[in-house]
Amino acid sequence: MINRFVDRFSLARNRRLVAVGVIISSLVAFVTSAGVVRADQLSPEMERLIEQRVEQGIDDALTGESFDLRVEQAILKFIEKQNRARAQQQQGAAQQAAQNVAKVDASTDFIRGNPDAEFSLIEYSDYECPYCKRFHVTATQFIQNNPEVNWVYRHFPLDFHNPGAQKEAEAAECAGYLGGNDAFWNYSDQIYQRTRSNGKGFPVSNLVPLAAEFGLDRSKFEACLESGQFRDKVLAQLKNGQQSGVSGTPGNFLRHRATGLTIPIQGAQPLENLQRALALLKSQVDA
């Protein structure tokens, strides 16, 4: 008799566990009230009573709104739990990868702000990325508001923005090579201000004239750019960014100079999020 109810219920909406629960509850209630008896000892009247009780329990389970609500809540709770676990796993992986960010080196890095600042905002960026264009303004405000933080710019030209992004990165390096740290940053600022982004926002043919606007030697700049003098440096920074977990731009990291503690910051975060990240890093340093 019990097998018959289980088979019937299993076919209905695939709710096997509920069926078993209903059946067990009904039988427990019967056993409690009538005492334990063997199936072959049941009278026809008692068997019909059990059948009616189980049938009613199954019907209630299948049609009750509370059942659907409980199922929905259980599914949502499971999904939420899985999402939290996945987010924690991704955060752990990002934190681990962030340890691969190359140390700041004033002899090879271009640094805006105090080179000896306690903290560094290390940005892996693409001159043709529209999000980087927007973040460039945010990062400028951030270091102005926080003199204990300097800004280190590293290149991460995306394939689908090339050849423009790669050549712009090399051009900025040539500007820094010929004119020093300020020339690099001024040149970078102007590219971001003038480009329309997405790979065709600033013509490659304008890179040399832009350098001349800053008083850089036109012929030397052109020779530097055409020779690909800094091609390998740009690609090395791109590779280090990838090793550090960067897959899109801008990829940012906040690092404490003395301890090397590093927090990854994904994407073009607003100013308030950078402030929160800095506060978090400071709390970790002080812990």
Short mmCIF file of C-alpha atoms in Angstrom, two decimals:
data_model
loop_
_atom_site.label_atom_id
_atom_site.label_comp_id
_atom_site.label_asym_id
_atom_site.label_seq_id
_atom_site.Cartn_x
_atom_site.Cartn_y
_atom_site.Cartn_z
CA MET A 1 0.00 0.00 0.00
CA ILE A 2 2.75 2.46 0.94
CA ASN A 3 4.68 1.67 -2.24
CA ARG A 4 1.59 2.51 -4.27
CA PHE A 5 1.41 5.99 -2.69
CA VAL A 6 5.12 6.62 -3.19
CA ASP A 7 4.91 5.64 -6.87
CA ARG A 8 1.91 7.87 -7.46
CA PHE A 9 3.44 10.86 -5.77
CA SER A 10 6.80 10.45 -7.49
CA LEU A 11 5.10 10.97 -10.81
CA ALA A 12 3.43 14.19 -9.66
CA ARG A 13 5.69 17.25 -10.07
CA ASN A 14 8.72 15.19 -9.17
CA ARG A 15 8.29 15.95 -5.43
CA ARG A 16 9.51 12.67 -4.01
CA LEU A 17 10.88 13.96 -0.75
CA VAL A 18 7.64 15.68 0.14
CA ALA A 19 5.68 12.54 -0.63
CA VAL A 20 7.82 10.44 1.62
CA GLY A 21 7.53 13.03 4.37
CA VAL A 22 3.76 13.15 4.09
CA ILE A 23 3.46 9.37 4.08
CA ILE A 24 5.74 8.96 7.07
CA SER A 25 3.92 11.67 9.00
CA SER A 26 0.57 10.06 8.29
CA LEU A 27 1.72 6.60 9.28
CA VAL A 28 3.40 7.88 12.43
CA ALA A 29 0.18 9.57 13.42
CA PHE A 30 -1.71 6.32 12.80
CA VAL A 31 0.78 4.18 14.68
CA THR A 32 0.75 6.60 17.60
CA SER A 33 -3.01 6.45 17.87
CA ALA A 34 -3.61 2.80 17.07
CA GLY A 35 -0.46 1.01 18.25
CA VAL A 36 1.94 -0.97 16.06
CA VAL A 37 0.30 -3.56 13.81
CA ARG A 38 1.46 -5.60 10.84
CA ALA A 39 0.06 -4.81 7.39
CA ASP A 40 -1.65 -8.23 7.16
CA GLN A 41 -3.47 -7.47 10.41
CA LEU A 42 -5.17 -4.31 9.13
CA SER A 43 -8.93 -4.45 8.79
CA PRO A 44 -10.46 -3.20 5.50
CA GLU A 45 -11.90 -0.20 7.33
CA MET A 46 -8.51 0.71 8.84
CA GLU A 47 -6.75 0.31 5.49
CA ARG A 48 -9.26 2.66 3.85
CA LEU A 49 -8.73 5.16 6.66
CA ILE A 50 -4.96 5.13 6.09
CA GLU A 51 -5.45 5.49 2.35
CA GLN A 52 -7.70 8.49 2.80
CA ARG A 53 -5.31 10.17 5.20
CA VAL A 54 -2.29 9.71 2.94
CA GLU A 55 -4.24 10.74 -0.17
CA GLN A 56 -5.33 13.94 1.54
CA GLY A 57 -1.78 14.68 2.69
CA ILE A 58 -0.45 14.25 -0.84
CA ASP A 59 -3.13 16.47 -2.34
CA ASP A 60 -2.47 19.17 0.24
CA ALA A 61 1.27 19.05 -0.47
CA LEU A 62 0.78 19.32 -4.22
CA THR A 63 -1.72 22.16 -4.18
CA GLY A 64 -0.67 24.21 -1.17
CA GLU A 65 0.90 27.61 -1.86
CA SER A 66 3.09 27.25 1.21
CA PHE A 67 4.87 24.31 -0.41
CA ASP A 68 5.79 26.34 -3.50
CA LEU A 69 6.95 29.18 -1.27
CA ARG A 70 9.16 26.88 0.79
CA VAL A 71 10.67 25.36 -2.35
CA GLU A 72 11.36 28.80 -3.80
CA GLN A 73 12.95 30.00 -0.56
CA ALA A 74 15.12 26.89 -0.37
CA ILE A 75 16.30 27.35 -3.95
CA LEU A 76 17.09 31.04 -3.42
CA LYS A 77 18.95 30.25 -0.21
CA PHE A 78 21.02 27.59 -1.98
CA ILE A 79 21.85 29.96 -4.86
CA GLU A 80 22.84 32.70 -2.42
CA LYS A 81 25.10 30.29 -0.54
CA GLN A 82 26.76 29.16 -3.77
CA ASN A 83 27.28 32.76 -4.90
CA ARG A 84 28.88 33.69 -1.57
CA ALA A 85 31.22 30.72 -1.77
CA ARG A 86 32.16 31.58 -5.37
CA ALA A 87 32.76 35.24 -4.48
CA GLN A 88 34.99 34.26 -1.56
CA GLN A 89 36.94 31.90 -3.78
CA GLN A 90 37.42 34.57 -6.45
CA GLN A 91 38.43 37.14 -3.85
CA GLY A 92 41.00 34.75 -2.44
CA ALA A 93 42.41 34.04 -5.89
CA ALA A 94 42.58 37.77 -6.70
CA GLN A 95 44.35 38.48 -3.42
CA GLN A 96 46.87 35.73 -4.12
CA ALA A 97 47.52 36.95 -7.67
CA ALA A 98 48.00 40.51 -6.42
CA GLN A 99 51.22 39.43 -4.75
CA ASN A 100 52.73 39.16 -8.25
CA VAL A 101 52.50 42.91 -8.86
CA ALA A 102 56.05 44.09 -9.52
CA LYS A 103 57.58 46.29 -6.85
CA VAL A 104 57.59 50.01 -7.54
CA ASP A 105 60.95 51.02 -9.00
CA ALA A 106 61.60 54.72 -9.49
CA SER A 107 64.25 53.92 -12.10
CA THR A 108 61.74 52.28 -14.44
CA ASP A 109 58.29 53.36 -13.21
CA PHE A 110 56.75 56.76 -13.78
CA ILE A 111 55.36 58.01 -10.48
CA ARG A 112 52.99 60.90 -9.86
CA GLY A 113 53.28 62.25 -6.34
CA ASN A 114 55.90 61.62 -3.70
CA PRO A 115 58.14 58.72 -4.83
CA ASP A 116 58.66 57.83 -1.17
CA ALA A 117 54.96 57.88 -0.26
CA GLU A 118 53.75 55.25 2.19
CA PHE A 119 51.17 53.87 -0.25
CA SER A 120 51.01 53.42 -4.01
CA LEU A 121 48.09 53.24 -6.40
CA ILE A 122 49.43 50.98 -9.15
CA GLU A 123 47.37 51.16 -12.33
CA TYR A 124 47.58 48.82 -15.34
CA SER A 125 45.88 50.79 -18.05
CA ASP A 126 45.08 51.28 -21.74
CA TYR A 127 45.02 54.75 -23.29
CA GLU A 128 42.16 53.71 -25.60
CA CYS A 129 39.98 52.29 -22.82
CA PRO A 130 36.97 54.56 -22.14
CA TYR A 131 36.83 53.38 -18.52
CA CYS A 132 40.51 54.26 -18.09
CA LYS A 133 39.82 57.71 -19.53
CA ARG A 134 37.19 58.23 -16.84
CA PHE A 135 39.34 56.70 -14.10
CA HIS A 136 42.26 58.97 -14.98
CA VAL A 137 40.29 61.90 -13.56
CA THR A 138 39.31 59.90 -10.46
CA ALA A 139 42.88 58.79 -9.75
CA THR A 140 44.10 62.38 -10.09
CA GLN A 141 41.61 63.48 -7.44
CA PHE A 142 42.52 60.53 -5.23
CA ILE A 143 46.22 61.32 -4.96
CA GLN A 144 45.49 65.02 -4.55
CA ASN A 145 43.26 64.18 -1.58
CA ASN A 146 45.73 61.67 -0.12
CA PRO A 147 49.35 62.89 -0.20
CA GLU A 148 50.44 59.67 1.47
CA VAL A 149 49.61 57.88 -1.80
CA ASN A 150 51.53 58.09 -5.08
CA TRP A 151 50.33 56.89 -8.49
CA VAL A 152 52.27 54.42 -10.60
CA TYR A 153 51.18 54.04 -14.23
CA ARG A 154 51.81 50.77 -16.08
CA HIS A 155 50.69 49.74 -19.53
CA PHE A 156 48.08 47.14 -20.38
CA PRO A 157 47.14 47.70 -24.07
CA LEU A 158 44.21 45.49 -25.01
CA ASP A 159 44.43 43.58 -28.29
CA PHE A 160 41.17 44.95 -29.65
CA HIS A 161 42.45 48.53 -29.11
CA ASN A 162 45.65 47.91 -31.06
CA PRO A 163 47.69 49.08 -32.83
CA GLY A 164 46.65 52.41 -31.33
CA ALA A 165 46.87 51.47 -27.64
CA GLN A 166 50.28 49.82 -28.02
CA LYS A 167 51.75 52.74 -29.97
CA GLU A 168 50.33 55.28 -27.52
CA ALA A 169 51.96 53.39 -24.64
CA GLU A 170 55.29 53.37 -26.47
CA ALA A 171 54.90 57.07 -27.28
CA ALA A 172 54.32 57.93 -23.61
CA GLU A 173 57.47 56.00 -22.72
CA CYS A 174 59.39 57.93 -25.37
CA ALA A 175 58.08 61.18 -23.89
CA GLY A 176 59.29 60.10 -20.45
CA TYR A 177 62.63 58.97 -21.85
CA LEU A 178 63.27 62.31 -23.55
CA GLY A 179 61.61 64.68 -21.10
CA GLY A 180 61.52 62.92 -17.74
CA ASN A 181 58.73 62.02 -15.32
CA ASP A 182 56.69 65.19 -15.83
CA ALA A 183 56.79 64.79 -19.60
CA PHE A 184 55.43 61.25 -19.31
CA TRP A 185 52.51 62.36 -17.17
CA ASN A 186 51.72 65.46 -19.23
CA TYR A 187 51.78 63.40 -22.40
CA SER A 188 49.53 60.77 -20.83
CA ASP A 189 47.10 63.43 -19.59
CA GLN A 190 46.80 64.87 -23.08
CA ILE A 191 46.15 61.51 -24.74
CA TYR A 192 43.33 60.81 -22.30
CA GLN A 193 41.88 64.29 -22.80
CA ARG A 194 41.97 64.08 -26.59
CA THR A 195 41.17 60.48 -27.39
CA ARG A 196 37.63 59.35 -28.20
CA SER A 197 38.71 55.85 -27.05
CA ASN A 198 38.02 52.33 -28.33
CA GLY A 199 41.06 51.97 -30.56
CA LYS A 200 40.55 54.80 -33.02
CA GLY A 201 40.17 57.72 -30.67
CA PHE A 202 43.61 59.26 -31.17
CA PRO A 203 45.31 58.83 -34.57
CA VAL A 204 48.79 57.33 -34.42
CA SER A 205 49.88 60.05 -36.83
CA ASN A 206 49.23 62.62 -34.08
CA LEU A 207 51.62 61.08 -31.56
CA VAL A 208 54.73 62.85 -32.85
CA PRO A 209 53.07 66.29 -33.22
CA LEU A 210 51.75 65.96 -29.65
CA ALA A 211 55.30 65.47 -28.38
CA ALA A 212 56.41 68.57 -30.25
CA GLU A 213 53.71 70.58 -28.45
CA PHE A 214 55.56 69.91 -25.19
CA GLY A 215 58.86 71.06 -26.63
CA LEU A 216 60.29 67.56 -27.03
CA ASP A 217 62.77 67.06 -29.86
CA ARG A 218 60.59 65.98 -32.76
CA SER A 219 63.22 63.98 -34.64
CA LYS A 220 64.42 62.15 -31.52
CA PHE A 221 60.87 61.37 -30.48
CA GLU A 222 60.00 60.08 -33.93
CA ALA A 223 63.12 57.91 -34.00
CA CYS A 224 62.28 56.48 -30.57
CA LEU A 225 58.73 55.67 -31.58
CA GLU A 226 59.52 54.20 -34.99
CA SER A 227 62.33 52.02 -33.63
CA GLY A 228 60.03 50.36 -31.10
CA GLN A 229 62.52 51.18 -28.37
CA PHE A 230 59.98 50.63 -25.59
CA ARG A 231 57.89 47.91 -27.18
CA ASP A 232 59.34 45.22 -24.91
CA LYS A 233 58.85 47.32 -21.77
CA VAL A 234 55.17 47.82 -22.58
CA LEU A 235 54.70 44.10 -23.24
CA ALA A 236 56.55 43.20 -20.03
CA GLN A 237 54.17 45.38 -18.02
CA LEU A 238 51.23 43.80 -19.80
CA LYS A 239 52.54 40.35 -18.87
CA ASN A 240 53.06 41.33 -15.24
CA GLY A 241 49.53 42.67 -15.12
CA GLN A 242 48.20 39.35 -16.40
CA GLN A 243 50.25 37.48 -13.82
CA SER A 244 48.74 39.74 -11.17
CA GLY A 245 45.18 38.90 -12.15
CA VAL A 246 44.41 41.80 -14.49
CA SER A 247 42.12 40.76 -17.34
CA GLY A 248 40.52 44.12 -18.16
CA THR A 249 41.33 47.77 -17.71
CA PRO A 250 41.87 49.62 -15.58
CA GLY A 251 43.36 47.04 -13.24
CA ASN A 252 44.34 48.74 -9.99
CA PHE A 253 46.16 47.82 -6.82
CA LEU A 254 46.79 49.65 -3.57
CA ARG A 255 50.08 48.67 -1.97
CA HIS A 256 51.74 49.52 1.32
CA ARG A 257 55.35 50.30 0.55
CA ALA A 258 56.98 48.94 3.71
CA THR A 259 55.07 45.68 4.13
CA GLY A 260 54.05 44.92 0.55
CA LEU A 261 50.44 44.40 1.62
CA THR A 262 48.35 44.77 -1.53
CA ILE A 263 44.63 45.14 -2.23
CA PRO A 264 43.31 44.53 -5.76
CA ILE A 265 40.74 47.02 -7.02
CA GLN A 266 38.83 45.93 -10.09
CA GLY A 267 37.69 48.42 -12.71
CA ALA A 268 37.10 52.15 -12.77
CA GLN A 269 35.91 52.52 -9.20
CA PRO A 270 34.55 55.87 -7.99
CA LEU A 271 36.52 58.05 -5.61
CA GLU A 272 34.63 56.91 -2.51
CA ASN A 273 35.51 53.27 -3.22
CA LEU A 274 39.19 54.14 -3.50
CA GLN A 275 38.95 55.90 -0.15
CA ARG A 276 37.36 52.81 1.40
CA ALA A 277 40.06 50.59 -0.06
CA LEU A 278 42.75 52.86 1.37
CA ALA A 279 41.08 52.81 4.79
CA LEU A 280 40.93 49.01 4.63
CA LEU A 281 44.60 48.73 3.72
CA LYS A 282 45.57 51.08 6.55
CA SER A 283 43.59 48.97 9.01
CA GLN A 284 45.42 45.85 7.81
CA VAL A 285 48.77 47.55 8.19
CA ASP A 286 47.91 48.65 11.75
CA ALA A 287 46.53 45.25 12.77
#
